[in-house]
Short mmCIF file of C-alpha atoms in Angstrom, two decimals:
data_model
loop_
_atom_site.label_atom_id
_atom_site.label_comp_id
_atom_site.label_asym_id
_atom_site.label_seq_id
_atom_site.Cartn_x
_atom_site.Cartn_y
_atom_site.Cartn_z
CA MET A 1 -80.77 127.62 -185.11
CA LEU A 2 -78.63 125.51 -182.56
CA ALA A 3 -79.40 125.65 -178.91
CA GLY A 4 -79.05 124.67 -175.35
CA ARG A 5 -81.21 121.79 -173.72
CA ARG A 6 -80.08 121.14 -169.98
CA TYR A 7 -80.95 118.09 -167.94
CA ARG A 8 -79.98 117.27 -163.72
CA LEU A 9 -77.93 113.74 -163.54
CA GLU A 10 -78.82 110.79 -161.54
CA PHE A 11 -74.61 110.32 -161.43
CA ASP A 12 -74.21 106.67 -159.37
CA PHE A 13 -71.47 106.87 -156.57
CA GLY A 14 -68.58 105.46 -159.12
CA GLN A 15 -69.77 107.93 -161.09
CA GLN A 16 -70.06 110.77 -159.16
CA VAL A 17 -66.10 109.85 -158.17
CA PHE A 18 -64.81 109.98 -161.53
CA ALA A 19 -66.88 112.65 -162.98
CA GLU A 20 -64.38 114.58 -159.89
CA ARG A 21 -61.50 113.27 -161.61
CA LEU A 22 -61.97 113.76 -165.11
CA GLY A 23 -62.86 117.80 -164.44
CA GLY A 24 -59.74 117.94 -162.39
CA ILE A 25 -58.24 116.33 -165.55
CA CYS A 26 -59.48 118.39 -167.70
CA ARG A 27 -58.76 121.70 -165.80
CA SER A 28 -55.12 120.37 -165.35
CA VAL A 29 -54.47 119.50 -169.04
CA TRP A 30 -55.71 123.68 -169.34
CA ASN A 31 -53.89 125.43 -166.92
CA THR A 32 -50.49 123.34 -168.36
CA GLY A 33 -51.90 124.33 -171.61
CA LEU A 34 -51.85 127.65 -170.66
CA GLU A 35 -48.63 128.41 -169.69
CA GLN A 36 -47.21 126.01 -172.66
CA ARG A 37 -49.09 128.67 -174.75
CA ARG A 38 -47.61 132.27 -172.53
CA GLU A 39 -43.89 130.28 -172.61
CA TYR A 40 -44.09 130.26 -176.32
CA ARG A 41 -45.15 133.85 -176.17
CA ARG A 42 -42.07 135.18 -174.50
CA ARG A 43 -40.26 133.54 -176.54
CA GLY A 44 -41.66 135.49 -179.01
CA ALA A 45 -43.52 132.41 -180.66
CA TYR A 46 -46.34 130.55 -181.00
CA LEU A 47 -47.85 127.16 -180.16
CA SER A 48 -50.40 125.88 -181.92
CA TYR A 49 -53.68 123.44 -181.23
CA GLU A 50 -52.14 121.07 -183.81
CA GLU A 51 -48.89 121.13 -182.26
CA GLN A 52 -50.75 120.59 -178.58
CA CYS A 53 -52.60 118.13 -179.51
CA ALA A 54 -48.63 115.96 -180.60
CA GLN A 55 -47.82 116.96 -177.28
CA LEU A 56 -50.63 115.65 -175.37
CA ALA A 57 -49.98 112.73 -177.07
CA GLU A 58 -46.90 111.59 -176.40
CA ALA A 59 -47.60 112.94 -172.47
CA LYS A 60 -49.63 110.11 -172.50
CA LYS A 61 -46.40 107.34 -172.91
CA ASP A 62 -45.07 109.16 -169.80
CA PRO A 63 -45.17 106.62 -166.34
CA TYR A 64 -45.77 110.16 -164.84
CA CYS A 65 -48.81 110.97 -167.20
CA GLY A 66 -50.16 108.00 -166.85
CA TRP A 67 -53.25 109.68 -165.32
CA LEU A 68 -53.75 111.43 -168.82
CA ALA A 69 -54.89 108.06 -170.30
CA ASP A 70 -57.71 107.94 -167.84
CA ALA A 71 -59.57 110.45 -169.67
CA PRO A 72 -61.20 110.28 -173.17
CA ALA A 73 -59.52 110.95 -175.61
CA GLN A 74 -62.10 113.43 -177.11
CA VAL A 75 -62.67 114.88 -173.91
CA ILE A 76 -59.03 116.59 -173.30
CA GLN A 77 -58.31 117.40 -177.09
CA GLN A 78 -61.58 119.25 -176.57
CA THR A 79 -60.69 120.90 -173.13
CA LEU A 80 -57.13 121.72 -175.69
CA LYS A 81 -59.44 123.08 -177.88
CA ASP A 82 -61.71 125.47 -175.93
CA LEU A 83 -58.10 126.45 -175.06
CA ASP A 84 -57.23 128.11 -178.59
CA GLN A 85 -60.29 129.16 -179.09
CA ALA A 86 -60.10 131.33 -175.99
CA CYS A 87 -56.45 132.32 -176.68
CA ARG A 88 -57.51 133.67 -180.13
CA ARG A 89 -60.32 134.92 -179.08
CA HIS A 90 -59.01 136.72 -176.09
CA GLY A 91 -55.57 136.98 -176.11
CA THR A 92 -53.28 134.67 -174.15
CA TRP A 93 -52.43 137.10 -171.46
CA LYS A 94 -55.41 137.61 -171.04
CA VAL A 95 -57.34 134.16 -170.88
CA ARG A 96 -57.74 132.81 -166.77
CA TRP A 97 -56.34 129.97 -165.22
CA LYS A 98 -58.37 127.34 -164.14
CA SER A 99 -57.97 127.44 -159.87
CA ARG A 100 -59.05 124.18 -158.30
CA THR A 101 -61.62 126.07 -155.57
CA ARG A 102 -63.76 128.68 -157.43
CA TRP A 103 -63.35 126.50 -161.02
CA LYS A 104 -66.85 124.38 -161.09
CA PRO A 105 -65.69 120.48 -163.03
CA SER A 106 -66.37 120.50 -166.32
CA PHE A 107 -65.41 119.02 -169.08
CA ARG A 108 -66.93 118.14 -172.39
CA PHE A 109 -67.91 114.97 -175.19
CA PRO A 110 -67.85 116.87 -178.41
CA THR A 111 -69.47 113.81 -181.13
CA ALA A 112 -73.11 113.15 -181.08
CA LYS A 113 -72.37 109.36 -182.76
CA HIS A 114 -70.05 108.81 -179.53
CA ILE A 115 -73.36 109.82 -176.71
CA PRO A 116 -76.50 107.82 -178.24
CA ILE A 117 -79.50 109.11 -175.98
CA GLU A 118 -82.71 106.65 -174.90
CA ARG A 119 -86.10 107.31 -173.94
CA ALA A 120 -86.56 104.96 -170.82
CA ASN A 121 -89.95 106.82 -169.69
CA ARG A 122 -91.62 110.28 -170.10
CA LYS A 123 -89.97 111.64 -167.08
CA TRP A 124 -86.99 109.73 -167.72
CA ALA A 125 -83.82 109.08 -170.38
CA ARG A 126 -80.73 107.42 -170.09
CA VAL A 127 -77.49 107.91 -171.98
CA PHE A 128 -74.10 106.71 -172.63
CA LEU A 129 -71.26 107.93 -172.11
CA PRO A 130 -67.99 107.38 -172.36
CA GLU A 131 -65.87 105.74 -169.53
CA PHE A 132 -68.82 106.17 -167.71
CA GLY A 133 -71.84 103.93 -169.49
CA TRP A 134 -75.41 104.88 -169.29
CA VAL A 135 -76.62 107.71 -167.37
CA LYS A 136 -79.54 108.49 -165.76
CA PHE A 137 -81.11 111.85 -166.47
CA ARG A 138 -84.49 113.37 -165.96
CA MET A 139 -86.33 114.15 -169.29
CA SER A 140 -87.70 117.61 -168.20
CA ARG A 141 -88.25 118.78 -171.27
CA PRO A 142 -87.61 117.39 -174.15
CA LEU A 143 -85.04 117.51 -176.43
CA GLY A 144 -86.19 119.39 -179.96
CA GLY A 145 -83.82 118.61 -181.42
CA VAL A 146 -81.37 116.66 -183.86
CA VAL A 147 -77.34 116.23 -180.66
CA LYS A 148 -74.44 117.86 -181.37
CA SER A 149 -72.13 117.75 -178.50
CA ALA A 150 -72.65 116.85 -174.82
CA THR A 151 -71.45 119.72 -171.48
CA VAL A 152 -72.04 117.79 -168.40
CA SER A 153 -70.98 120.04 -164.99
CA ARG A 154 -71.20 120.59 -161.20
CA ASP A 155 -73.99 123.19 -159.81
CA GLY A 156 -73.29 122.38 -156.25
CA LYS A 157 -73.93 119.21 -154.72
CA HIS A 158 -75.90 118.48 -158.48
CA TRP A 159 -74.57 117.16 -162.02
CA PHE A 160 -75.91 118.01 -164.74
CA ILE A 161 -76.07 117.39 -168.57
CA SER A 162 -76.28 120.24 -171.26
CA PHE A 163 -76.80 119.05 -174.79
CA LEU A 164 -76.01 121.01 -177.63
CA VAL A 165 -79.35 120.56 -180.59
CA GLU A 166 -79.34 121.96 -184.05
CA ASP A 167 -83.82 123.05 -183.25
CA GLY A 168 -84.51 123.41 -187.38
CA ILE A 169 -86.00 126.60 -186.54
CA LYS A 170 -84.34 129.21 -188.87
CA GLU A 171 -83.23 132.69 -187.93
CA ALA A 172 -86.13 134.94 -190.09
CA ALA A 173 -83.56 136.33 -192.78
CA THR A 174 -85.72 140.15 -191.58
CA HIS A 175 -87.57 141.50 -188.71
CA ALA A 176 -91.49 140.85 -189.30
CA ARG A 177 -91.74 144.53 -188.45
CA PRO A 178 -89.19 146.57 -189.17
CA GLU A 179 -90.73 150.07 -189.46
CA ARG A 180 -91.31 149.07 -185.34
CA GLY A 181 -87.44 148.18 -184.42
CA CYS A 182 -85.65 150.13 -181.61
CA GLY A 183 -83.00 150.31 -179.19
CA VAL A 184 -83.18 149.14 -175.74
CA ASP A 185 -80.54 149.42 -172.62
CA ARG A 186 -81.09 147.35 -169.86
CA GLY A 187 -80.46 148.99 -166.07
CA VAL A 188 -80.47 148.88 -162.51
CA VAL A 189 -82.67 151.58 -161.81
CA THR A 190 -85.19 151.53 -164.21
CA ALA A 191 -85.54 147.70 -166.15
CA ALA A 192 -85.73 148.87 -169.23
CA VAL A 193 -85.09 152.04 -171.14
CA THR A 194 -86.24 151.95 -175.28
CA SER A 195 -84.65 154.30 -178.34
CA ASP A 196 -88.21 156.17 -178.52
CA GLY A 197 -87.77 157.30 -175.31
CA GLU A 198 -90.52 154.98 -173.33
CA PHE A 199 -89.00 153.72 -169.63
CA PHE A 200 -90.63 149.77 -168.48
CA ASP A 201 -90.28 149.71 -165.18
CA ARG A 202 -93.12 149.17 -161.92
CA ARG A 203 -92.63 153.59 -161.54
CA HIS A 204 -92.72 154.10 -165.07
CA ALA A 205 -95.43 152.28 -166.83
CA ASN A 206 -98.21 152.76 -163.81
CA GLY A 207 -98.86 149.74 -163.32
CA THR A 208 -97.93 148.18 -166.35
CA SER A 209 -95.67 145.26 -167.14
CA CYS A 210 -93.38 143.49 -169.90
CA ARG A 211 -91.46 140.44 -171.60
CA ILE A 212 -88.13 141.81 -172.90
CA SER A 213 -86.89 139.53 -175.12
CA GLY A 214 -84.00 139.14 -178.66
CA THR A 215 -86.95 141.15 -180.97
CA GLY A 216 -87.93 143.37 -178.56
CA ILE A 217 -90.41 144.64 -175.95
CA SER A 218 -93.78 143.76 -175.57
CA VAL A 219 -96.21 145.39 -172.81
CA LEU A 220 -98.62 142.85 -170.33
#
């Protein structure tokens, strides 16, 4: 199964400045690409991911768009791919713009071979990011699988890297106890209510507590 692993990056000043710039480039590519798609839809036409990638390659040759060359090609191509998937899933008119004030800078490296990882010691490791070089991060937990891609994002004043890993765990074909299956409704007033009519919170569970997981509720 695919799982996410998030770690705090330790950018130096130059890497931090470049990360902000790269995030801004990706935001601009997203917004420009979305406007293109909406303009095509106004004319009753469609614009594909492949066509936008071809236009992006041409735009890099324009002296006024030289800033596009500052970004790794795989990163801005991935931005267009994410836009394409969003438009397919939600429709072009429902996809949102990425505002400078509301959007948190982020960008993705989709190819694992371009982001090698080396373990330094029990607490620290480093990852090689194209155009950044080696960057340290706190190994707060094991990766626990094979890295497929990495997303860099800023949360507040800190930068983080999220690895998508294949952990080798297979999803169960059938429920371990199918005769005990039930529906769960999560709420605000009551933490959870099952299809059997049981309530799980401090007011209704007589002091007991519970843990809710993807396979059901366990009373503790």
